mmCIF file of C-alpha atoms in Angstrom:
data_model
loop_
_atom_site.group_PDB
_atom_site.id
_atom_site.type_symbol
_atom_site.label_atom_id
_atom_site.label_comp_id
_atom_site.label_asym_id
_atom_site.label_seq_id
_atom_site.Cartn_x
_atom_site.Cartn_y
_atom_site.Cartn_z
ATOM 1 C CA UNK Y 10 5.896 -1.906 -38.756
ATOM 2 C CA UNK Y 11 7.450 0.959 -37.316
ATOM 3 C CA UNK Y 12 6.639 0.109 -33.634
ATOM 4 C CA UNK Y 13 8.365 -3.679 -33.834
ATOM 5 C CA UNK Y 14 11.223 -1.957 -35.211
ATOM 6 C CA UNK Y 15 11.250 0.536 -32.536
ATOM 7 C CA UNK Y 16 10.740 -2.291 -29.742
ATOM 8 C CA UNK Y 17 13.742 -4.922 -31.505
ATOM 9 C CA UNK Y 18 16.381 -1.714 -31.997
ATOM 10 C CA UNK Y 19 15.210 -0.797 -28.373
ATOM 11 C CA UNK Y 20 16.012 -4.205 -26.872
ATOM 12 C CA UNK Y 21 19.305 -4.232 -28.828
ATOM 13 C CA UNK Y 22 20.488 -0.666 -27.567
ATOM 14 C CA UNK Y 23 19.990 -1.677 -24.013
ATOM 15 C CA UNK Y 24 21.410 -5.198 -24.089
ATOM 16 C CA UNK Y 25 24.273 -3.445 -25.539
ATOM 17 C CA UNK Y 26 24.336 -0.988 -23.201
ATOM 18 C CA UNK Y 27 23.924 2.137 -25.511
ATOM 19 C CA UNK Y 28 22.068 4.503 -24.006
ATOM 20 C CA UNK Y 29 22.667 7.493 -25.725
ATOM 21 C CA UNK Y 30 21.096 6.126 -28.904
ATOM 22 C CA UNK Y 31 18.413 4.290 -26.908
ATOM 23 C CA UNK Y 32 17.299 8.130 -26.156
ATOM 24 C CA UNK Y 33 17.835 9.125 -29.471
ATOM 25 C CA UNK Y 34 15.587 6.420 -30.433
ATOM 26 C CA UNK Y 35 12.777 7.249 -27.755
ATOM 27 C CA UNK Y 36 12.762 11.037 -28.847
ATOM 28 C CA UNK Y 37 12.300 9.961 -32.371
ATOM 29 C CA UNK Y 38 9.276 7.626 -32.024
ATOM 30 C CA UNK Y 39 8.090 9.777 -29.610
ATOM 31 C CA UNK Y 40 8.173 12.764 -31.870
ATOM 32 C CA UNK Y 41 6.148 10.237 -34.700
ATOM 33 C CA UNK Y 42 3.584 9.017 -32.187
ATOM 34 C CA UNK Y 43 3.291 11.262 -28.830
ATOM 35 C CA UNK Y 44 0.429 8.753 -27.083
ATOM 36 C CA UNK Y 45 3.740 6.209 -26.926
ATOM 37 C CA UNK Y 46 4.431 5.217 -23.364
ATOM 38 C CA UNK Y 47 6.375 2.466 -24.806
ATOM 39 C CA UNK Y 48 8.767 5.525 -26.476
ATOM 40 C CA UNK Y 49 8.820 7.280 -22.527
ATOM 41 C CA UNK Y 50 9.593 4.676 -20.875
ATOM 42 C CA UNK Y 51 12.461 3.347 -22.733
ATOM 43 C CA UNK Y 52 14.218 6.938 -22.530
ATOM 44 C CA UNK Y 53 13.693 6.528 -18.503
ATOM 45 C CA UNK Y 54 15.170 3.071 -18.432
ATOM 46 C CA UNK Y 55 17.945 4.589 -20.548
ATOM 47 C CA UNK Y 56 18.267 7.801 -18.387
ATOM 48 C CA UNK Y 57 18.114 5.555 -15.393
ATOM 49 C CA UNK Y 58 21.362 3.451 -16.686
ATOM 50 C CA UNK Y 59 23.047 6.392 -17.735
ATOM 51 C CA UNK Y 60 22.751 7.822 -14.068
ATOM 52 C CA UNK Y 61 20.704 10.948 -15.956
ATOM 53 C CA UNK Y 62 19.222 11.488 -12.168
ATOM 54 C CA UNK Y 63 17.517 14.943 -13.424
ATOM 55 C CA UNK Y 64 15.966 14.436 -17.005
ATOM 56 C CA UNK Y 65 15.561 10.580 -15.383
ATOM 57 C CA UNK Y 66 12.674 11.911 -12.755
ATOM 58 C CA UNK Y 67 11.827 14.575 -14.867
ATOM 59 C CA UNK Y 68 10.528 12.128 -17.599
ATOM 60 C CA UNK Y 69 9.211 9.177 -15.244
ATOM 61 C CA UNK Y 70 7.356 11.666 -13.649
ATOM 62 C CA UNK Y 71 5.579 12.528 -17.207
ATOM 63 C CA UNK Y 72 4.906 9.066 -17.682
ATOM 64 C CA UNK Y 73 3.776 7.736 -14.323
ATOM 65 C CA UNK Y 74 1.210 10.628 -14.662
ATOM 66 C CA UNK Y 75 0.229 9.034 -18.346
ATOM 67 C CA UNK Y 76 0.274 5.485 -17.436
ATOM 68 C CA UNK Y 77 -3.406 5.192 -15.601
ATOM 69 C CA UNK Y 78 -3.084 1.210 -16.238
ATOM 70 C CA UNK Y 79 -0.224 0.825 -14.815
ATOM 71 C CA UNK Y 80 1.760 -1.319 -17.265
ATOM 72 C CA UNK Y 81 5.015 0.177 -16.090
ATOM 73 C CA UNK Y 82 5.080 0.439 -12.486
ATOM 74 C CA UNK Y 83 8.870 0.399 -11.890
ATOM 75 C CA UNK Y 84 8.989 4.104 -13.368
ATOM 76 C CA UNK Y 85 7.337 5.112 -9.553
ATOM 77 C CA UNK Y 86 9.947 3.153 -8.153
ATOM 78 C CA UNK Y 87 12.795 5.414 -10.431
ATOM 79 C CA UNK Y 88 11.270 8.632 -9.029
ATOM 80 C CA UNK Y 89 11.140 7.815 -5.610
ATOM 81 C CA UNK Y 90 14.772 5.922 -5.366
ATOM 82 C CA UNK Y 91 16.138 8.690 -7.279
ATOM 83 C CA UNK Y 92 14.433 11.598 -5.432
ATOM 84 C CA UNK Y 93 15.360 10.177 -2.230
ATOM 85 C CA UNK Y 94 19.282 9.923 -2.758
ATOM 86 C CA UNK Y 95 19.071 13.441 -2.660
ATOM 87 C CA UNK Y 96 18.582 13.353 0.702
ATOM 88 C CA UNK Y 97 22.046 11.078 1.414
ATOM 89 C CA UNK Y 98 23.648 14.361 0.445
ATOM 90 C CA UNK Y 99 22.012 16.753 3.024
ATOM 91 C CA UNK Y 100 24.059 16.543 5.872
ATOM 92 C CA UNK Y 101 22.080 17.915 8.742
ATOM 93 C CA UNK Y 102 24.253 20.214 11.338
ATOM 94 C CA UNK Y 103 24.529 19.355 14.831
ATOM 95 C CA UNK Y 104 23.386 22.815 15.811
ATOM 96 C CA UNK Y 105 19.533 22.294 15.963
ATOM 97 C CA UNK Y 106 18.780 25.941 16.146
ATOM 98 C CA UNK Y 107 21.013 27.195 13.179
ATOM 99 C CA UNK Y 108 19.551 28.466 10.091
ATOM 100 C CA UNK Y 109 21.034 25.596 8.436
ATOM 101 C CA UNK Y 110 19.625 22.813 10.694
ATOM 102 C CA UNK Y 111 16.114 24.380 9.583
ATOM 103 C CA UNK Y 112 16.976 24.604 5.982
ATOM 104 C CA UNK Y 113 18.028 21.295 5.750
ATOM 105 C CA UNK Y 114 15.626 19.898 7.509
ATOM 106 C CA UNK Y 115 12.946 21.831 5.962
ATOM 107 C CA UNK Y 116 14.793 20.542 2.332
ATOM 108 C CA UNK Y 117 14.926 16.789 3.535
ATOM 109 C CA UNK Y 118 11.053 16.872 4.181
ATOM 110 C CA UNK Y 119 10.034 18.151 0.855
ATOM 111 C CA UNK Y 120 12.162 15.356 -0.964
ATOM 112 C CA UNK Y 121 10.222 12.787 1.184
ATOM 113 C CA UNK Y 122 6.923 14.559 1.086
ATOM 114 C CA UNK Y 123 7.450 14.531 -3.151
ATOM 115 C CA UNK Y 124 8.916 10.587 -3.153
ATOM 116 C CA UNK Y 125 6.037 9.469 -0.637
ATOM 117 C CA UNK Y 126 3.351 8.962 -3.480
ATOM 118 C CA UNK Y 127 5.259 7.603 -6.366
ATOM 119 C CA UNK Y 128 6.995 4.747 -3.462
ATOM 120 C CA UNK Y 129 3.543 4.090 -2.025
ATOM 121 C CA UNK Y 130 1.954 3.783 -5.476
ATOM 122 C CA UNK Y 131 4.876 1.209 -6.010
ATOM 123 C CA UNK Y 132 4.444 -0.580 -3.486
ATOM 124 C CA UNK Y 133 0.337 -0.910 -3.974
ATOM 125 C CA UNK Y 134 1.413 -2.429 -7.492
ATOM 126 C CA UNK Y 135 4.335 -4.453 -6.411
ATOM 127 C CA UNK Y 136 3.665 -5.150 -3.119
ATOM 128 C CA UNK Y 137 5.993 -8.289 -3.284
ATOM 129 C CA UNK Y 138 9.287 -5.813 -3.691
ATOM 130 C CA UNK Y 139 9.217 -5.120 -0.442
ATOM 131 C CA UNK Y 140 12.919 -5.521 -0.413
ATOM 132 C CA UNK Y 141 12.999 -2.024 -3.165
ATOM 133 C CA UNK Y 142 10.369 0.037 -1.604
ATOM 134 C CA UNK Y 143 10.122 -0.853 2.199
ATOM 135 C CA UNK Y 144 13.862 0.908 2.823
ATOM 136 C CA UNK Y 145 12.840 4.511 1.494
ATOM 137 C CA UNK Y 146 9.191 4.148 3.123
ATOM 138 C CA UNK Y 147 11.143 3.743 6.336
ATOM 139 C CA UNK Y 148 13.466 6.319 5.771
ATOM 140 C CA UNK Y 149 10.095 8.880 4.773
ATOM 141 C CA UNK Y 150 8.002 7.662 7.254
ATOM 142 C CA UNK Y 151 10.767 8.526 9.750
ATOM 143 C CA UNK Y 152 11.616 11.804 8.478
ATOM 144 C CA UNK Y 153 7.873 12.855 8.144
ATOM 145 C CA UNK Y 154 7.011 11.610 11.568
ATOM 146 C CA UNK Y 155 4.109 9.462 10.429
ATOM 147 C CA UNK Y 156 3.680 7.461 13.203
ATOM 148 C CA UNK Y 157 0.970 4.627 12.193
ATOM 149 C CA UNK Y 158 2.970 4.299 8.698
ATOM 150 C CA UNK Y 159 6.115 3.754 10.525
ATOM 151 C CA UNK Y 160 5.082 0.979 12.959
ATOM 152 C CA UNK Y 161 3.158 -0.883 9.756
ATOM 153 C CA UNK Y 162 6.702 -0.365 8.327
ATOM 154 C CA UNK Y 163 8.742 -1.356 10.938
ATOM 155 C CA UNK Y 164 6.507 -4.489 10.990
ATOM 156 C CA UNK Y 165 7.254 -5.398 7.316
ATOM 157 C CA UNK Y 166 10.898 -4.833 7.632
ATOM 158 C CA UNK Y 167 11.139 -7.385 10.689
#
């Protein structure tokens, strides 16, 4: 009983775009039955609306790790878009050899290098999405210097 009420009040939060409870929701059901993907990965879809970019990845992440069937594949897609608009904040210097060039640049490669598997795993289970995942792939591929990735990318994007 308790998980069709959880899935209708869920539905109705959303569609009526309160988030806040939708969490509050999720963290209770959760907290009643921790094996509950379904209770994860409403609180990401609500973090996700609520622009909750931290706590957002921080829970996908949990859950992509949990959900080895793959029933909710757009959570890699969260982690990755969100990780990687990080990276439209790092403005790299002009000066190449400052200490901030290789800072930044040393910062922009991590946030690829940590966005690369949950993007590729994304794109293995939707690989129809192209439009979602092929832009970030490009932009990682790029900034890791992965030459045979970036040509099949380049390809797909054409």
């Amino acid at each position: 009983h308790e998980e069709y009420f959880f899935e209708e009040l869920a539905k109705i939060y959303m569609k009526a775009e309160r988030y806040k409870d939708a969490v509050k929701l999720a963290d209770w059901y959760y907290r009643t039955d921790t094996t509950s993907n379904k209770a994860l990965r409403l609180k990401v879809q609500a973090l996700y609306s609520m622009q909750s970019t931290e706590e957002c990845v921080e829970v996908a992440k949990h859950l992509a790790k949990r959900d080895t069937l793959s029933q909710y594949p757009e959570v890699n897609y969260y982690v990755g878009q969100l990780m990687m608009s990080q990276i439209d904040s790092l403005v790299v210097p002009t000066n190449m050899f400052s200490e901030e060039f290789k800072e930044t640049t040393k910062r922009r490669k991590a946030i690829c290098s940590a966005a690369r598997p949950y993007l590729e795993r994304y794109r293995s289970l939707n690989p129809q999405d192209s439009e979602k995942w092929a832009p970030f792939l490009y932009k990682i591929y790029l900034e890791l210097n992965l030459g045979k990735e970036f040509e099949d990318i380049c390809k797909i994007l054409q």
